Amino acid sequence: MTEKFDAIVVGAGMAGNAAALTMAKRGLKVLQLERGEYAGSKNVQGAILYAAQVEKLIPEFREDAPLERHLVEQRFWMMDDASHTGLHYRSEEFNEERPNRYTIIRSQFDRWFSKHVQQAGAIVLTETTAVELLQDPRGRVIGVRTDRAQGDVLADVVILAEGVNGLLGTRAGLRERPTRENVALAVKEMHFLPRETIEARFNLKGDEGAVIEAAGTISRGMAGMGFIYTNRESISIGIGCIVSDLAKTGHSPYELLEAFKRHPSVAPLIEGSEVKEYAAHLIPEGGYKAVPKLCGDGWLVAGDAAQLNNAIHREGSNLALASGQMAGETVAELKGRGLEPTARNLALYRTRMMDSFVMQDLKKYKDMPALLHASAQNFFLTYPQLVSKAMQNFVRVDGTPKIEKERRTMKSFFAARSIGGLVGDAVRMARAWR
Ligand code: FAD
């Protein structure tokens, strides 16, 4: 006879682990399926971890979680080919007892997380791919077919936490495949260096960490960002651009990463390092308007599979954790009240999501992905070049009267964008930021 569970969770990333842990802690009979060799073996992230969300699931996580560095400094760089103009925030207050953000290595973190899921009582099957959703004649999801022999498993409810490109939900017609305009392809390398070298280059002591988020000519006029994150003994460096732009321009992410690494502001930071890992992964960047239906008869979707990513603030893992937790809580609550996981009852998940920071933040920036994509040439190429020239003009001392320097700077902006263009860009950006 086919075994039946209260819930099946597909995927052991941030969303899946949060959902499985939440339900197992509440005493539900949970099966979690992960196609990778172990939880985290397939997962790619920069990676900044936002502590507040982890704390809600495992309050004492700092005691034994594999954390790299707590972040005391954030730099934003606007780059042209020879320079960067930076906004730099560092605070001693981030050296707090319970730091707010850490760098992590996902393969280690997810494995640790999965141990907690198993200790809470969930059954975790790795190297097991869910290949199809099982539905009853009325379309209600009643389980999954796996790639194991006699691999059908039944459950009252299935939580889809299968990541950005998860095929289960799309194959079953529960959601559309994300479009090429709504996903970025990011590549990332891990550069190993002695920890003292990293600390000297980034002005860090002990377990302090720093991160750099970079935009500008490095993305060749496409909507995209680069990043440099410090770990204990390695530096994660990567870049991502919208897939449809990569297809249109013919640029490859690998070529962009090589150029980013050669940039005069970047090269000295990674000089002499040994590259041990290379990874490529999609990031859902369509924002609020790309979020699919969140639940239906017998199913819910969480994390990247629900396209939950705040590209402006570079947050994804916390949205995955929060949505996974809310999905798990909803299922546990219905079970506790003896209610069937019908579309109508599971709509409680959607309500919770809409009331939470997850959907509120995405809603706030709902017009930003389209604006950045449509005006990528201006925001990622023209303005960074203009700003760099303006900064150089400002700081270079060469006997030119300051009034003349200001005139030249204004002229270069008007020549590149015209008054109407500048005002239009400012208004559109202000509206999208609201
Ligand atoms: P995933 O972590 O992708 O997990 C999905 C899991 O499902 C995987 O383990 C996969 O193997 C499994 N799976 C898929 N299909 C099946 C199947 N059919 N059967 C069984 N198992 C299956 N976010 C941040 O918060 N901070 C950052 O610094 C950051 N940096 C990033 C940098 C890069 C380069 C990338 C690509 C992403 C970054 N993100 C960052 C985003 C973040 O990684 C994601 O938002 C987060 O991993 C989403 O978690 P998830 O559980 O939804 O999906």
CSV table of C-alpha atoms and ligand atoms in Angstrom, one decimal:
chain,number,residue,atom,x,y,z
A,1,MET,CA,0.0,0.0,0.0
A,2,THR,CA,1.3,3.5,-0.8
A,3,GLU,CA,2.3,5.4,2.3
A,4,LYS,CA,0.5,8.6,3.2
A,5,PHE,CA,1.9,11.7,4.9
A,6,ASP,CA,0.3,14.8,6.3
A,7,ALA,CA,2.6,16.8,4.0
A,8,ILE,CA,5.2,16.3,1.3
A,9,VAL,CA,7.8,19.1,0.8
A,10,VAL,CA,9.6,19.1,-2.5
A,11,GLY,CA,13.1,20.6,-2.1
A,12,ALA,CA,15.5,21.0,0.8
A,13,GLY,CA,16.6,24.6,0.2
A,14,MET,CA,15.7,27.6,2.5
A,15,ALA,CA,11.9,27.4,1.8
A,16,GLY,CA,11.6,23.6,1.9
A,17,ASN,CA,13.6,23.3,5.1
A,18,ALA,CA,11.6,26.1,6.8
A,19,ALA,CA,8.3,24.5,5.8
A,20,ALA,CA,9.4,20.9,6.8
A,21,LEU,CA,10.8,22.1,10.2
A,22,THR,CA,7.7,24.1,11.0
A,23,MET,CA,5.4,21.2,10.4
A,24,ALA,CA,7.5,18.5,12.0
A,25,LYS,CA,7.9,20.6,15.1
A,26,ARG,CA,4.1,20.8,15.2
A,27,GLY,CA,3.9,17.0,15.1
A,28,LEU,CA,2.9,16.5,11.5
A,29,LYS,CA,4.0,13.5,9.6
A,30,VAL,CA,6.3,15.1,7.0
A,31,LEU,CA,8.2,13.7,4.0
A,32,GLN,CA,10.8,16.0,2.4
A,33,LEU,CA,12.3,15.1,-1.0
A,34,GLU,CA,15.5,16.5,-2.3
A,35,ARG,CA,17.0,15.6,-5.7
A,36,GLY,CA,20.6,16.5,-4.6
A,37,GLU,CA,23.1,14.2,-2.9
A,38,TYR,CA,22.5,16.1,0.3
A,39,ALA,CA,20.5,19.3,1.2
A,40,GLY,CA,22.4,22.2,-0.2
A,41,SER,CA,24.4,20.3,-2.7
A,42,LYS,CA,22.5,21.9,-5.6
A,43,ASN,CA,22.1,25.4,-4.1
A,44,VAL,CA,23.8,28.6,-5.0
A,45,GLN,CA,23.7,31.9,-3.1
A,46,GLY,CA,26.0,34.9,-2.7
A,47,ALA,CA,25.5,34.5,0.2
A,48,ILE,CA,24.2,36.9,2.7
A,49,LEU,CA,22.0,35.3,5.4
A,50,TYR,CA,19.5,37.5,7.3
A,51,ALA,CA,19.5,36.4,10.9
A,52,ALA,CA,16.0,37.6,11.9
A,53,GLN,CA,14.3,35.0,9.8
A,54,VAL,CA,16.5,32.1,10.9
A,55,GLU,CA,16.0,33.1,14.5
A,56,LYS,CA,12.3,32.6,14.2
A,57,LEU,CA,12.8,29.0,13.2
A,58,ILE,CA,15.9,28.1,15.2
A,59,PRO,CA,16.4,30.7,17.9
A,60,GLU,CA,19.7,29.3,19.1
A,61,PHE,CA,21.1,29.0,15.6
A,62,ARG,CA,24.3,31.0,16.3
A,63,GLU,CA,25.5,28.3,18.6
A,64,ASP,CA,26.3,25.7,15.9
A,65,ALA,CA,25.3,26.9,12.5
A,66,PRO,CA,28.1,27.1,9.9
A,67,LEU,CA,28.3,30.9,9.7
A,68,GLU,CA,31.2,32.7,8.0
A,69,ARG,CA,31.5,36.4,8.9
A,70,HIS,CA,29.0,38.8,10.5
A,71,LEU,CA,28.7,41.9,8.3
A,72,VAL,CA,29.8,45.3,9.6
A,73,GLU,CA,30.2,47.0,6.3
A,74,GLN,CA,28.3,47.4,3.1
A,75,ARG,CA,29.6,49.1,0.0
A,76,PHE,CA,27.6,50.1,-3.1
A,77,TRP,CA,29.7,50.8,-6.1
A,78,MET,CA,28.6,52.6,-9.3
A,79,MET,CA,31.2,51.6,-11.8
A,80,ASP,CA,32.6,52.6,-15.2
A,81,ASP,CA,35.5,50.8,-16.8
A,82,ALA,CA,38.2,52.6,-14.9
A,83,SER,CA,36.6,53.7,-11.6
A,84,HIS,CA,33.9,53.2,-9.0
A,85,THR,CA,31.9,55.8,-7.1
A,86,GLY,CA,31.0,54.4,-3.8
A,87,LEU,CA,28.5,54.7,-1.0
A,88,HIS,CA,30.0,53.0,2.0
A,89,TYR,CA,28.3,52.2,5.3
A,90,ARG,CA,30.2,50.7,8.3
A,91,SER,CA,29.1,50.6,11.8
A,92,GLU,CA,30.6,49.4,15.1
A,93,GLU,CA,27.0,48.7,16.1
A,94,PHE,CA,27.0,45.7,13.8
A,95,ASN,CA,29.5,44.1,16.2
A,96,GLU,CA,26.5,43.3,18.3
A,97,GLU,CA,25.9,40.2,20.5
A,98,ARG,CA,23.3,38.9,18.0
A,99,PRO,CA,24.5,40.1,14.6
A,100,ASN,CA,21.9,40.9,11.9
A,101,ARG,CA,23.6,39.5,8.8
A,102,TYR,CA,26.2,36.9,8.0
A,103,THR,CA,27.9,35.5,5.0
A,104,ILE,CA,27.4,31.7,4.7
A,105,ILE,CA,28.2,28.9,2.3
A,106,ARG,CA,24.9,27.3,1.3
A,107,SER,CA,26.1,23.8,0.9
A,108,GLN,CA,27.2,23.8,4.5
A,109,PHE,CA,24.3,25.8,5.9
A,110,ASP,CA,21.6,23.8,4.2
A,111,ARG,CA,23.1,20.5,5.4
A,112,TRP,CA,23.1,21.9,9.0
A,113,PHE,CA,19.6,23.1,8.5
A,114,SER,CA,18.5,19.7,7.3
A,115,LYS,CA,19.8,18.1,10.4
A,116,HIS,CA,17.4,20.2,12.4
A,117,VAL,CA,14.6,19.2,10.1
A,118,GLN,CA,15.4,15.5,10.7
A,119,GLN,CA,15.8,16.0,14.4
A,120,ALA,CA,12.3,17.5,14.5
A,121,GLY,CA,11.0,14.3,13.1
A,122,ALA,CA,10.6,14.8,9.3
A,123,ILE,CA,11.7,12.1,6.9
A,124,VAL,CA,14.2,13.5,4.5
A,125,LEU,CA,14.9,11.6,1.3
A,126,THR,CA,17.9,12.9,-0.7
A,127,GLU,CA,18.8,11.8,-4.2
A,128,THR,CA,15.1,11.6,-4.9
A,129,THR,CA,13.5,13.7,-7.5
A,130,ALA,CA,9.8,14.4,-7.5
A,131,VAL,CA,8.9,14.0,-11.2
A,132,GLU,CA,5.2,14.6,-11.2
A,133,LEU,CA,2.4,15.7,-9.0
A,134,LEU,CA,-0.4,13.2,-8.4
A,135,GLN,CA,-3.8,14.7,-8.8
A,136,ASP,CA,-7.3,13.2,-8.3
A,137,PRO,CA,-9.9,13.4,-11.1
A,138,ARG,CA,-11.0,16.9,-9.8
A,139,GLY,CA,-7.4,18.2,-10.1
A,140,ARG,CA,-6.7,18.2,-6.4
A,141,VAL,CA,-3.0,17.4,-5.6
A,142,ILE,CA,-2.8,14.2,-3.6
A,143,GLY,CA,0.9,13.3,-3.7
A,144,VAL,CA,3.9,13.1,-5.9
A,145,ARG,CA,5.5,10.5,-8.2
A,146,THR,CA,9.3,10.2,-7.5
A,147,ASP,CA,12.0,8.7,-9.6
A,148,ARG,CA,12.4,5.7,-7.2
A,149,ALA,CA,10.9,2.3,-7.9
A,150,GLN,CA,7.3,2.2,-6.7
A,151,GLY,CA,7.9,5.8,-6.1
A,152,ASP,CA,4.4,7.2,-5.6
A,153,VAL,CA,3.8,8.9,-2.2
A,154,LEU,CA,0.5,10.3,-1.0
A,155,ALA,CA,-0.1,13.3,1.2
A,156,ASP,CA,-2.9,15.6,2.3
A,157,VAL,CA,-0.9,18.5,1.0
A,158,VAL,CA,2.2,19.1,-1.1
A,159,ILE,CA,4.5,22.2,-0.5
A,160,LEU,CA,6.4,23.1,-3.7
A,161,ALA,CA,9.7,24.5,-2.6
A,162,GLU,CA,11.6,23.4,-5.7
A,163,GLY,CA,13.4,26.6,-6.5
A,164,VAL,CA,13.2,29.1,-9.4
A,165,ASN,CA,13.0,26.7,-12.3
A,166,GLY,CA,11.0,24.0,-10.5
A,167,LEU,CA,9.2,22.0,-13.1
A,168,LEU,CA,6.6,20.2,-11.0
A,169,GLY,CA,4.2,23.1,-10.6
A,170,THR,CA,4.6,24.2,-14.2
A,171,ARG,CA,4.2,20.6,-15.6
A,172,ALA,CA,0.9,20.3,-13.6
A,173,GLY,CA,-0.3,23.6,-15.0
A,174,LEU,CA,-0.4,25.2,-11.5
A,175,ARG,CA,1.8,28.1,-12.6
A,176,GLU,CA,3.6,29.4,-15.7
A,177,ARG,CA,7.3,28.9,-16.3
A,178,PRO,CA,9.1,32.2,-15.5
A,179,THR,CA,9.7,34.2,-18.6
A,180,ARG,CA,13.3,35.1,-19.7
A,181,GLU,CA,12.5,38.8,-18.9
A,182,ASN,CA,11.8,37.8,-15.3
A,183,VAL,CA,14.9,35.8,-14.4
A,184,ALA,CA,18.6,36.7,-14.1
A,185,LEU,CA,21.3,34.2,-14.8
A,186,ALA,CA,24.1,34.7,-12.2
A,187,VAL,CA,27.5,33.1,-12.1
A,188,LYS,CA,29.7,33.0,-9.0
A,189,GLU,CA,33.2,31.9,-8.1
A,190,MET,CA,34.8,31.2,-4.7
A,191,HIS,CA,38.3,32.6,-4.4
A,192,PHE,CA,40.4,31.2,-1.6
A,193,LEU,CA,42.9,33.4,0.3
A,194,PRO,CA,44.4,33.3,3.8
A,195,ARG,CA,42.0,34.9,6.3
A,196,GLU,CA,44.6,37.6,7.3
A,197,THR,CA,44.9,38.6,3.6
A,198,ILE,CA,41.1,39.0,3.4
A,199,GLU,CA,41.0,41.0,6.6
A,200,ALA,CA,43.8,43.3,5.6
A,201,ARG,CA,42.3,43.9,2.1
A,202,PHE,CA,38.8,44.7,3.5
A,203,ASN,CA,39.8,46.3,6.7
A,204,LEU,CA,38.3,43.7,8.9
A,205,LYS,CA,39.2,42.1,12.3
A,206,GLY,CA,38.2,38.7,13.7
A,207,ASP,CA,34.9,37.5,12.2
A,208,GLU,CA,33.9,40.8,10.8
A,209,GLY,CA,32.8,40.8,7.2
A,210,ALA,CA,32.2,43.3,4.4
A,211,VAL,CA,30.2,43.1,1.2
A,212,ILE,CA,30.2,45.0,-2.1
A,213,GLU,CA,27.2,45.3,-4.4
A,214,ALA,CA,28.2,46.7,-7.8
A,215,ALA,CA,26.4,48.1,-10.8
A,216,GLY,CA,27.4,50.0,-13.9
A,217,THR,CA,29.3,49.3,-17.1
A,218,ILE,CA,30.2,45.8,-15.8
A,219,SER,CA,26.7,44.6,-17.1
A,220,ARG,CA,27.3,46.2,-20.5
A,221,GLY,CA,24.0,48.1,-20.6
A,222,MET,CA,21.9,45.2,-19.4
A,223,ALA,CA,20.0,45.1,-16.1
A,224,GLY,CA,22.4,43.4,-13.8
A,225,MET,CA,24.6,43.5,-10.7
A,226,GLY,CA,27.9,42.2,-9.4
A,227,PHE,CA,28.8,41.3,-5.9
A,228,ILE,CA,31.8,40.6,-3.7
A,229,TYR,CA,31.2,38.9,-0.3
A,230,THR,CA,33.9,38.1,2.3
A,231,ASN,CA,33.9,34.6,3.9
A,232,ARG,CA,36.4,33.5,6.5
A,233,GLU,CA,38.9,32.1,4.0
A,234,SER,CA,37.4,32.9,0.7
A,235,ILE,CA,35.8,35.7,-1.3
A,236,SER,CA,32.6,35.0,-3.3
A,237,ILE,CA,32.5,37.0,-6.4
A,238,GLY,CA,29.7,37.0,-9.0
A,239,ILE,CA,27.5,38.8,-11.5
A,240,GLY,CA,24.0,38.3,-12.9
A,241,CYS,CA,22.0,39.7,-15.7
A,242,ILE,CA,18.5,39.3,-17.1
A,243,VAL,CA,18.3,36.2,-19.3
A,244,SER,CA,16.5,37.9,-22.2
A,245,ASP,CA,19.2,40.6,-22.3
A,246,LEU,CA,22.0,38.0,-22.4
A,247,ALA,CA,20.2,36.3,-25.2
A,248,LYS,CA,19.7,39.5,-27.1
A,249,THR,CA,23.2,40.9,-26.7
A,250,GLY,CA,25.1,37.6,-27.0
A,251,HIS,CA,27.2,38.4,-23.9
A,252,SER,CA,27.9,35.4,-21.7
A,253,PRO,CA,27.8,35.7,-17.9
A,254,TYR,CA,31.2,34.0,-17.8
A,255,GLU,CA,32.7,36.8,-20.0
A,256,LEU,CA,31.1,39.5,-17.8
A,257,LEU,CA,32.6,37.8,-14.6
A,258,GLU,CA,36.1,37.7,-16.1
A,259,ALA,CA,35.8,41.4,-17.0
A,260,PHE,CA,34.5,42.2,-13.5
A,261,LYS,CA,37.4,40.4,-11.9
A,262,ARG,CA,39.9,42.3,-14.1
A,263,HIS,CA,38.4,45.7,-13.2
A,264,PRO,CA,41.1,47.8,-11.5
A,265,SER,CA,38.9,48.3,-8.4
A,266,VAL,CA,38.3,44.5,-8.1
A,267,ALA,CA,41.5,42.8,-9.2
A,268,PRO,CA,43.6,43.8,-6.1
A,269,LEU,CA,41.0,42.3,-3.8
A,270,ILE,CA,41.3,38.8,-5.3
A,271,GLU,CA,44.9,38.9,-6.4
A,272,GLY,CA,46.8,35.7,-5.7
A,273,SER,CA,43.6,33.7,-4.9
A,274,GLU,CA,42.9,30.1,-5.8
A,275,VAL,CA,39.5,29.5,-7.4
A,276,LYS,CA,38.0,26.3,-6.1
A,277,GLU,CA,34.3,26.6,-7.1
A,278,TYR,CA,32.3,27.9,-10.0
A,279,ALA,CA,28.5,27.9,-10.1
A,280,ALA,CA,25.7,29.3,-12.2
A,281,HIS,CA,22.1,29.7,-11.1
A,282,LEU,CA,18.9,31.5,-12.0
A,283,ILE,CA,17.4,34.3,-9.8
A,284,PRO,CA,13.7,35.2,-10.0
A,285,GLU,CA,13.7,39.0,-10.6
A,286,GLY,CA,10.3,39.8,-11.9
A,287,GLY,CA,9.1,41.0,-8.5
A,288,TYR,CA,5.5,41.3,-7.4
A,289,LYS,CA,3.9,41.1,-10.8
A,290,ALA,CA,5.6,37.8,-11.5
A,291,VAL,CA,4.4,36.1,-8.4
A,292,PRO,CA,2.2,33.2,-9.4
A,293,LYS,CA,-0.9,31.8,-7.6
A,294,LEU,CA,0.4,30.8,-4.2
A,295,CYS,CA,-1.9,27.9,-3.4
A,296,GLY,CA,-4.7,25.7,-4.7
A,297,ASP,CA,-6.4,22.4,-3.9
A,298,GLY,CA,-3.9,20.4,-2.0
A,299,TRP,CA,-0.8,22.5,-2.7
A,300,LEU,CA,1.2,25.6,-1.8
A,301,VAL,CA,4.3,27.1,-3.3
A,302,ALA,CA,7.1,28.9,-1.4
A,303,GLY,CA,10.4,30.6,-2.0
A,304,ASP,CA,12.0,31.0,-5.4
A,305,ALA,CA,9.4,28.6,-6.9
A,306,ALA,CA,6.9,31.4,-6.1
A,307,GLN,CA,9.4,33.9,-7.6
A,308,LEU,CA,9.8,35.6,-4.2
A,309,ASN,CA,12.9,37.8,-4.6
A,310,ASN,CA,13.6,41.4,-3.7
A,311,ALA,CA,16.2,42.3,-6.2
A,312,ILE,CA,16.5,45.9,-5.0
A,313,HIS,CA,17.6,44.8,-1.5
A,314,ARG,CA,19.2,41.6,-2.7
A,315,GLU,CA,17.0,39.5,-0.4
A,316,GLY,CA,15.8,36.0,-1.4
A,317,SER,CA,16.8,33.5,1.3
A,318,ASN,CA,14.8,35.4,3.9
A,319,LEU,CA,11.7,35.5,1.7
A,320,ALA,CA,12.1,31.8,1.1
A,321,LEU,CA,12.4,31.1,4.8
A,322,ALA,CA,9.5,33.3,5.7
A,323,SER,CA,7.2,31.9,3.0
A,324,GLY,CA,8.2,28.3,3.9
A,325,GLN,CA,7.4,29.0,7.5
A,326,MET,CA,4.0,30.5,6.7
A,327,ALA,CA,3.2,27.6,4.4
A,328,GLY,CA,4.1,25.1,7.1
A,329,GLU,CA,2.1,27.1,9.7
A,330,THR,CA,-0.9,27.2,7.5
A,331,VAL,CA,-0.9,23.4,6.9
A,332,ALA,CA,-0.3,22.7,10.6
A,333,GLU,CA,-3.1,25.1,11.6
A,334,LEU,CA,-5.6,23.5,9.2
A,335,LYS,CA,-4.7,20.1,10.4
A,336,GLY,CA,-5.1,21.2,14.0
A,337,ARG,CA,-8.5,22.5,13.3
A,338,GLY,CA,-9.5,19.4,11.4
A,339,LEU,CA,-10.0,21.3,8.2
A,340,GLU,CA,-9.3,19.9,4.7
A,341,PRO,CA,-6.4,21.6,2.7
A,342,THR,CA,-8.8,22.8,0.0
A,343,ALA,CA,-8.0,25.8,-2.1
A,344,ARG,CA,-10.4,27.8,0.0
A,345,ASN,CA,-8.9,26.8,3.3
A,346,LEU,CA,-5.3,27.1,2.1
A,347,ALA,CA,-6.0,30.7,1.0
A,348,LEU,CA,-5.1,31.5,4.6
A,349,TYR,CA,-1.5,31.2,3.4
A,350,ARG,CA,-2.0,33.9,0.8
A,351,THR,CA,-3.6,36.2,3.4
A,352,ARG,CA,-0.6,35.7,5.7
A,353,MET,CA,1.8,36.3,2.9
A,354,MET,CA,0.0,39.5,1.8
A,355,ASP,CA,0.1,40.8,5.4
A,356,SER,CA,3.8,40.0,5.8
A,357,PHE,CA,6.9,41.9,4.8
A,358,VAL,CA,7.4,39.4,1.9
A,359,MET,CA,4.5,40.6,-0.3
A,360,GLN,CA,4.5,44.2,1.1
A,361,ASP,CA,8.1,44.7,0.1
A,362,LEU,CA,7.6,43.2,-3.3
A,363,LYS,CA,4.5,45.3,-3.8
A,364,LYS,CA,6.4,48.4,-2.9
A,365,TYR,CA,8.8,47.8,-5.7
A,366,LYS,CA,6.3,46.4,-8.2
A,367,ASP,CA,7.2,48.7,-11.0
A,368,MET,CA,11.0,48.6,-10.5
A,369,PRO,CA,11.9,45.4,-12.5
A,370,ALA,CA,10.2,46.7,-15.6
A,371,LEU,CA,11.7,50.2,-15.2
A,372,LEU,CA,15.2,48.9,-14.7
A,373,HIS,CA,14.9,46.5,-17.6
A,374,ALA,CA,13.4,49.0,-20.0
A,375,SER,CA,15.9,51.8,-19.1
A,376,ALA,CA,18.9,49.5,-18.5
A,377,GLN,CA,21.1,51.5,-21.0
A,378,ASN,CA,20.6,54.7,-19.0
A,379,PHE,CA,20.7,53.3,-15.5
A,380,PHE,CA,23.5,50.8,-16.0
A,381,LEU,CA,25.6,52.5,-18.7
A,382,THR,CA,25.0,56.2,-19.3
A,383,TYR,CA,24.6,57.3,-15.7
A,384,PRO,CA,27.5,55.4,-14.2
A,385,GLN,CA,29.7,56.9,-16.9
A,386,LEU,CA,28.4,60.4,-16.3
A,387,VAL,CA,28.7,60.1,-12.5
A,388,SER,CA,32.3,58.9,-12.8
A,389,LYS,CA,33.2,61.8,-15.1
A,390,ALA,CA,31.4,64.3,-12.7
A,391,MET,CA,33.3,62.8,-9.7
A,392,GLN,CA,36.6,63.0,-11.5
A,393,ASN,CA,35.9,66.6,-12.5
A,394,PHE,CA,35.0,67.4,-8.9
A,395,VAL,CA,38.1,66.0,-7.3
A,396,ARG,CA,40.8,66.7,-9.9
A,397,VAL,CA,42.6,69.9,-9.2
A,398,ASP,CA,44.0,71.4,-12.4
A,399,GLY,CA,43.5,75.2,-12.2
A,400,THR,CA,40.1,75.2,-13.9
A,401,PRO,CA,37.7,77.5,-12.1
A,402,LYS,CA,35.1,75.5,-10.1
A,403,ILE,CA,32.3,77.3,-11.9
A,404,GLU,CA,33.6,76.1,-15.2
A,405,LYS,CA,33.9,72.6,-13.9
A,406,GLU,CA,30.3,72.6,-12.8
A,407,ARG,CA,29.2,74.0,-16.2
A,408,ARG,CA,31.0,71.1,-17.9
A,409,THR,CA,29.4,68.5,-15.7
A,410,MET,CA,25.9,69.9,-16.3
A,411,LYS,CA,26.6,70.0,-20.0
A,412,SER,CA,27.7,66.4,-20.1
A,413,PHE,CA,24.5,65.3,-18.4
A,414,PHE,CA,22.3,67.4,-20.7
A,415,ALA,CA,24.2,66.2,-23.8
A,416,ALA,CA,23.7,62.5,-22.8
A,417,ARG,CA,20.1,62.6,-21.6
A,418,SER,CA,18.5,66.1,-22.3
A,419,ILE,CA,16.6,68.0,-19.6
A,420,GLY,CA,13.4,66.1,-20.4
A,421,GLY,CA,15.2,62.7,-20.2
A,422,LEU,CA,16.8,63.6,-16.9
A,423,VAL,CA,13.6,64.8,-15.4
A,424,GLY,CA,11.7,61.8,-16.8
A,425,ASP,CA,14.2,59.3,-15.4
A,426,ALA,CA,14.1,61.0,-12.0
A,427,VAL,CA,10.3,61.0,-11.9
A,428,ARG,CA,10.0,57.3,-13.1
A,429,MET,CA,12.6,56.2,-10.5
A,430,ALA,CA,10.9,58.1,-7.7
A,431,ARG,CA,7.5,56.6,-8.6
A,432,ALA,CA,8.9,53.1,-8.8
A,433,TRP,CA,10.6,53.6,-5.4
A,434,ARG,CA,7.5,54.7,-3.6
B,1,FAD,P1,16.5,26.7,-3.6
B,1,FAD,O1,17.5,27.1,-2.6
B,1,FAD,O2,16.9,26.8,-5.0
B,1,FAD,O3,16.1,25.2,-3.2
B,1,FAD,C1,15.3,24.4,-4.1
B,1,FAD,C2,15.7,23.0,-3.8
B,1,FAD,O4,14.7,22.1,-4.4
B,1,FAD,C3,17.1,22.6,-4.3
B,1,FAD,O5,17.7,21.9,-3.2
B,1,FAD,C4,16.8,21.6,-5.4
B,1,FAD,O6,17.8,20.6,-5.6
B,1,FAD,C5,15.4,21.0,-5.0
B,1,FAD,N1,14.6,20.5,-6.1
B,1,FAD,C6,14.2,21.1,-7.2
B,1,FAD,N2,13.4,20.4,-8.0
B,1,FAD,C7,13.2,19.2,-7.3
B,1,FAD,C8,12.5,18.0,-7.5
B,1,FAD,N3,11.7,17.9,-8.6
B,1,FAD,N4,12.6,17.0,-6.6
B,1,FAD,C9,13.3,17.1,-5.5
B,1,FAD,N5,14.1,18.2,-5.2
B,1,FAD,C10,14.0,19.3,-6.1
B,1,FAD,N6,19.5,35.6,-1.4
B,1,FAD,C11,19.8,36.2,-0.3
B,1,FAD,O7,19.0,36.3,0.6
B,1,FAD,N7,21.1,36.7,-0.1
B,1,FAD,C12,22.0,36.6,-1.0
B,1,FAD,O8,23.2,37.0,-0.8
B,1,FAD,C13,21.7,36.0,-2.2
B,1,FAD,N8,22.7,35.9,-3.2
B,1,FAD,C14,22.4,35.1,-4.3
B,1,FAD,C15,23.4,34.9,-5.2
B,1,FAD,C16,23.2,34.1,-6.3
B,1,FAD,C17,24.3,33.9,-7.3
B,1,FAD,C18,21.9,33.4,-6.5
B,1,FAD,C19,21.7,32.5,-7.7
B,1,FAD,C20,20.9,33.7,-5.6
B,1,FAD,C21,21.1,34.5,-4.5
B,1,FAD,N9,20.1,34.7,-3.5
B,1,FAD,C22,20.4,35.4,-2.4
B,1,FAD,C23,18.8,34.1,-3.7
B,1,FAD,C24,18.6,32.9,-2.8
B,1,FAD,O9,19.7,32.0,-3.1
B,1,FAD,C25,17.3,32.2,-3.1
B,1,FAD,O10,16.3,33.2,-3.0
B,1,FAD,C26,17.0,31.0,-2.2
B,1,FAD,O11,18.0,30.1,-2.3
B,1,FAD,C27,15.7,30.4,-2.5
B,1,FAD,O12,15.5,29.3,-1.7
B,1,FAD,P2,14.5,28.1,-2.1
B,1,FAD,O13,14.5,27.1,-1.1
B,1,FAD,O14,13.2,28.7,-2.6
B,1,FAD,O15,15.2,27.5,-3.5
